Tab-separated table of C-alpha atoms in Angstrom:
chain	number	residue	atom	x	y	z
A	1	UNK	CA	2.401	63.617	-24.950
A	2	UNK	CA	0.107	61.085	-27.161
A	3	UNK	CA	2.854	58.545	-26.151
A	4	UNK	CA	2.140	59.264	-22.315
A	5	UNK	CA	-1.589	59.516	-22.966
A	6	UNK	CA	-1.213	55.955	-24.528
A	7	UNK	CA	0.972	54.409	-22.040
A	8	UNK	CA	-1.647	55.285	-19.326
A	9	UNK	CA	-4.258	54.040	-21.552
A	10	UNK	CA	-2.753	50.470	-21.889
A	11	UNK	CA	-1.564	50.576	-18.359
A	12	UNK	CA	-5.673	51.052	-17.638
A	13	UNK	CA	-5.963	48.413	-19.876
A	14	UNK	CA	-3.897	45.868	-18.118
A	15	UNK	CA	-5.151	46.515	-14.678
A	16	UNK	CA	-8.972	45.877	-16.071
A	17	UNK	CA	-7.669	42.992	-17.723
A	18	UNK	CA	-5.853	41.528	-14.299
A	19	UNK	CA	-8.558	42.285	-12.361
A	20	UNK	CA	-11.158	40.258	-14.836
A	21	UNK	CA	-8.970	37.112	-14.894
A	22	UNK	CA	-8.286	37.436	-11.048
A	23	UNK	CA	-11.953	37.375	-10.879
A	24	UNK	CA	-12.328	34.658	-13.026
A	25	UNK	CA	-9.594	32.511	-11.270
A	26	UNK	CA	-11.399	32.847	-8.299
A	27	UNK	CA	-14.579	31.815	-9.582
A	28	UNK	CA	-12.958	29.007	-10.861
A	29	UNK	CA	-11.163	27.937	-7.826
A	30	UNK	CA	-14.297	28.395	-5.957
A	31	UNK	CA	-15.940	25.735	-8.118
A	32	UNK	CA	-13.189	23.310	-7.435
A	33	UNK	CA	-12.931	24.405	-3.514
A	34	UNK	CA	-16.520	23.152	-2.575
A	35	UNK	CA	-16.554	19.572	-3.798
A	36	UNK	CA	-12.857	19.274	-2.730
A	37	UNK	CA	-13.691	20.357	0.724
A	38	UNK	CA	-16.720	17.778	0.919
A	39	UNK	CA	-14.538	14.967	-0.450
A	40	UNK	CA	-12.117	16.095	2.583
A	41	UNK	CA	-14.515	16.291	5.146
A	42	UNK	CA	-15.998	13.142	4.107
A	43	UNK	CA	-12.478	11.103	4.515
A	44	UNK	CA	-12.307	13.031	7.953
A	45	UNK	CA	-15.524	11.508	9.162
A	46	UNK	CA	-14.871	8.030	7.181
A	47	UNK	CA	-11.419	7.397	8.912
A	48	UNK	CA	-12.977	8.503	12.067
A	49	UNK	CA	-15.804	6.073	12.112
A	50	UNK	CA	-13.428	3.154	11.388
A	51	UNK	CA	-11.228	3.893	14.220
A	52	UNK	CA	-13.972	4.080	16.476
A	53	UNK	CA	-15.364	0.305	15.455
A	54	UNK	CA	-15.278	-2.277	17.754
A	55	UNK	CA	-14.168	-4.968	15.297
A	56	UNK	CA	-11.106	-2.979	14.206
A	57	UNK	CA	-9.897	-2.745	17.821
A	58	UNK	CA	-10.103	-6.498	17.583
A	59	UNK	CA	-8.366	-6.856	14.606
A	60	UNK	CA	-5.446	-4.458	15.630
A	61	UNK	CA	-5.106	-6.124	18.697
A	62	UNK	CA	-5.420	-10.093	17.842
A	63	UNK	CA	-4.223	-9.596	14.028
A	64	UNK	CA	-4.572	-12.895	12.193
A	65	UNK	CA	-5.431	-15.089	15.176
A	66	UNK	CA	-9.208	-13.944	14.495
A	67	UNK	CA	-9.872	-14.632	10.560
A	68	UNK	CA	-13.925	-14.246	11.642
A	69	UNK	CA	-12.875	-10.259	12.780
A	70	UNK	CA	-10.594	-9.702	10.107
A	71	UNK	CA	-13.167	-10.926	7.346
A	72	UNK	CA	-15.660	-9.148	9.158
A	73	UNK	CA	-13.809	-5.842	8.622
A	74	UNK	CA	-12.767	-6.798	5.437
A	75	UNK	CA	-15.943	-6.581	4.514
A	76	UNK	CA	-17.010	-3.363	5.979
A	77	UNK	CA	-14.124	-1.836	4.119
A	78	UNK	CA	-15.374	-3.027	0.881
A	79	UNK	CA	-18.832	-1.484	1.539
A	80	UNK	CA	-17.565	1.475	2.573
A	81	UNK	CA	-15.141	1.727	-0.680
A	82	UNK	CA	-18.328	0.776	-2.753
A	83	UNK	CA	-20.350	4.059	-2.145
A	84	UNK	CA	-16.941	5.913	-2.387
A	85	UNK	CA	-15.833	5.652	-5.831
A	86	UNK	CA	-12.750	7.926	-5.206
A	87	UNK	CA	-11.140	6.245	-2.577
A	88	UNK	CA	-8.096	4.270	-3.992
A	89	UNK	CA	-7.373	2.161	-0.940
A	90	UNK	CA	-7.755	1.543	2.825
A	91	UNK	CA	-4.970	-0.360	4.448
A	92	UNK	CA	-4.651	-1.373	8.026
A	93	UNK	CA	-0.982	-0.844	9.253
A	94	UNK	CA	1.112	-2.161	12.209
A	95	UNK	CA	3.039	-0.282	15.027
A	96	UNK	CA	5.376	-2.348	15.788
A	97	UNK	CA	6.901	-2.625	12.243
A	98	UNK	CA	5.241	0.143	10.037
A	99	UNK	CA	3.669	-3.105	8.176
A	100	UNK	CA	0.414	-3.646	6.449
A	101	UNK	CA	-1.784	-6.018	8.206
A	102	UNK	CA	-4.842	-5.541	5.634
A	103	UNK	CA	-5.364	-3.668	2.205
A	104	UNK	CA	-8.273	-3.271	0.406
A	105	UNK	CA	-7.452	-1.447	-3.111
A	106	UNK	CA	-9.604	-0.542	-6.466
A	107	UNK	CA	-7.631	-1.579	-9.520
A	108	UNK	CA	-8.285	-2.513	-12.928
A	109	UNK	CA	-10.800	-5.551	-12.003
A	110	UNK	CA	-12.584	-3.645	-9.213
A	111	UNK	CA	-12.351	-4.107	-5.551
A	112	UNK	CA	-9.856	-6.293	-3.857
A	113	UNK	CA	-8.492	-7.420	-0.522
A	114	UNK	CA	-4.633	-8.135	-0.781
A	115	UNK	CA	-3.637	-11.462	0.157
A	116	UNK	CA	-1.708	-11.171	3.123
A	117	UNK	CA	1.737	-12.876	1.208
A	118	UNK	CA	1.817	-9.343	-0.620
A	119	UNK	CA	1.294	-7.145	2.147
A	120	UNK	CA	5.110	-5.738	2.136
A	121	UNK	CA	4.439	-1.839	1.658
A	122	UNK	CA	6.434	-0.171	4.317
A	123	UNK	CA	4.390	2.907	6.028
A	124	UNK	CA	7.344	4.455	8.496
A	125	UNK	CA	6.775	7.974	6.979
A	126	UNK	CA	3.206	7.616	7.799
A	127	UNK	CA	3.727	6.146	11.512
A	128	UNK	CA	6.074	8.692	12.015
A	129	UNK	CA	3.715	11.136	11.675
A	130	UNK	CA	0.926	9.205	13.413
A	131	UNK	CA	3.100	9.161	16.691
A	132	UNK	CA	2.781	13.003	16.974
A	133	UNK	CA	-1.042	12.342	16.958
A	134	UNK	CA	-3.128	12.269	19.864
A	135	UNK	CA	-6.476	9.960	19.838
A	136	UNK	CA	-8.891	11.418	17.177
A	137	UNK	CA	-6.618	13.435	15.254
A	138	UNK	CA	-6.255	12.764	11.978
A	139	UNK	CA	-3.066	13.782	9.369
A	140	UNK	CA	-3.567	14.819	6.088
A	141	UNK	CA	-0.687	14.168	3.442
A	142	UNK	CA	-0.022	16.846	1.054
A	143	UNK	CA	-1.322	16.083	-2.559
A	144	UNK	CA	0.674	13.819	-4.615
A	145	UNK	CA	0.753	11.448	-7.530
A	146	UNK	CA	-0.669	8.027	-7.329
A	147	UNK	CA	2.483	5.734	-6.720
A	148	UNK	CA	3.095	2.131	-6.990
A	149	UNK	CA	6.193	0.472	-6.232
A	150	UNK	CA	7.663	3.825	-6.193
A	151	UNK	CA	7.160	4.302	-10.137
A	152	UNK	CA	4.060	7.142	-10.744
A	153	UNK	CA	0.800	5.896	-12.094
A	154	UNK	CA	-0.212	6.816	-15.565
A	155	UNK	CA	-2.225	8.415	-16.466
A	156	UNK	CA	-1.634	10.647	-13.617
A	157	UNK	CA	-4.052	10.229	-10.278
A	158	UNK	CA	-3.983	13.113	-7.658
A	159	UNK	CA	-3.842	11.479	-4.393
A	160	UNK	CA	-3.999	12.676	-0.942
A	161	UNK	CA	-4.125	10.726	2.166
A	162	UNK	CA	-6.050	10.315	5.438
A	163	UNK	CA	-3.945	8.559	8.411
A	164	UNK	CA	-5.674	8.210	11.866
A	165	UNK	CA	-4.208	6.408	14.640
A	166	UNK	CA	-6.090	3.488	16.582
A	167	UNK	CA	-5.741	3.598	20.194
A	168	UNK	CA	-6.786	1.179	23.363
A	169	UNK	CA	-8.997	2.738	25.596
A	170	UNK	CA	-5.235	3.161	28.165
A	171	UNK	CA	-4.053	5.145	24.820
A	172	UNK	CA	-1.914	2.632	23.674
A	173	UNK	CA	-1.377	2.900	20.311
A	174	UNK	CA	-1.955	-0.111	18.050
A	175	UNK	CA	-2.006	0.757	14.588
A	176	UNK	CA	-2.921	3.109	11.858
A	177	UNK	CA	-5.817	3.461	9.404
A	178	UNK	CA	-4.865	4.787	5.974
A	179	UNK	CA	-7.494	5.860	3.281
């Protein structure tokens, strides 16, 4: 009888401990959820803002032929990254080949516009996802570790990418904006 009572008592304690730990985990999740949701919402707003810019359309349609438009857009992207320190990079990708047209990134030396000759990354996986999106829709990647040239960067940095297609008024896909 004493063994049975002891087992009931231990079982009750286990339930109480599990309930308390679960409650603490829920509170900790809430603590991190709200700032993360705010950052995701800002990502959505920023990427929508960028895709609506007239200069974005000019750069996407005319490419490098209009250096002044590209410089103006690069300045705007740099300002956005300066006010949003958790953005690692903002990239414009062409729809025809999935290759980069422009990339600003945060490195050890601060913000930099990647020279045209070093724009080599291929973003076919995002292009595939973007082709499924309608104007105004955003694709959010799963959370992943920062990866440079196929190598995971240390210290580990968690990343999430937002991708939105840029369309002409006649709904022709011009390219992608990736933050």
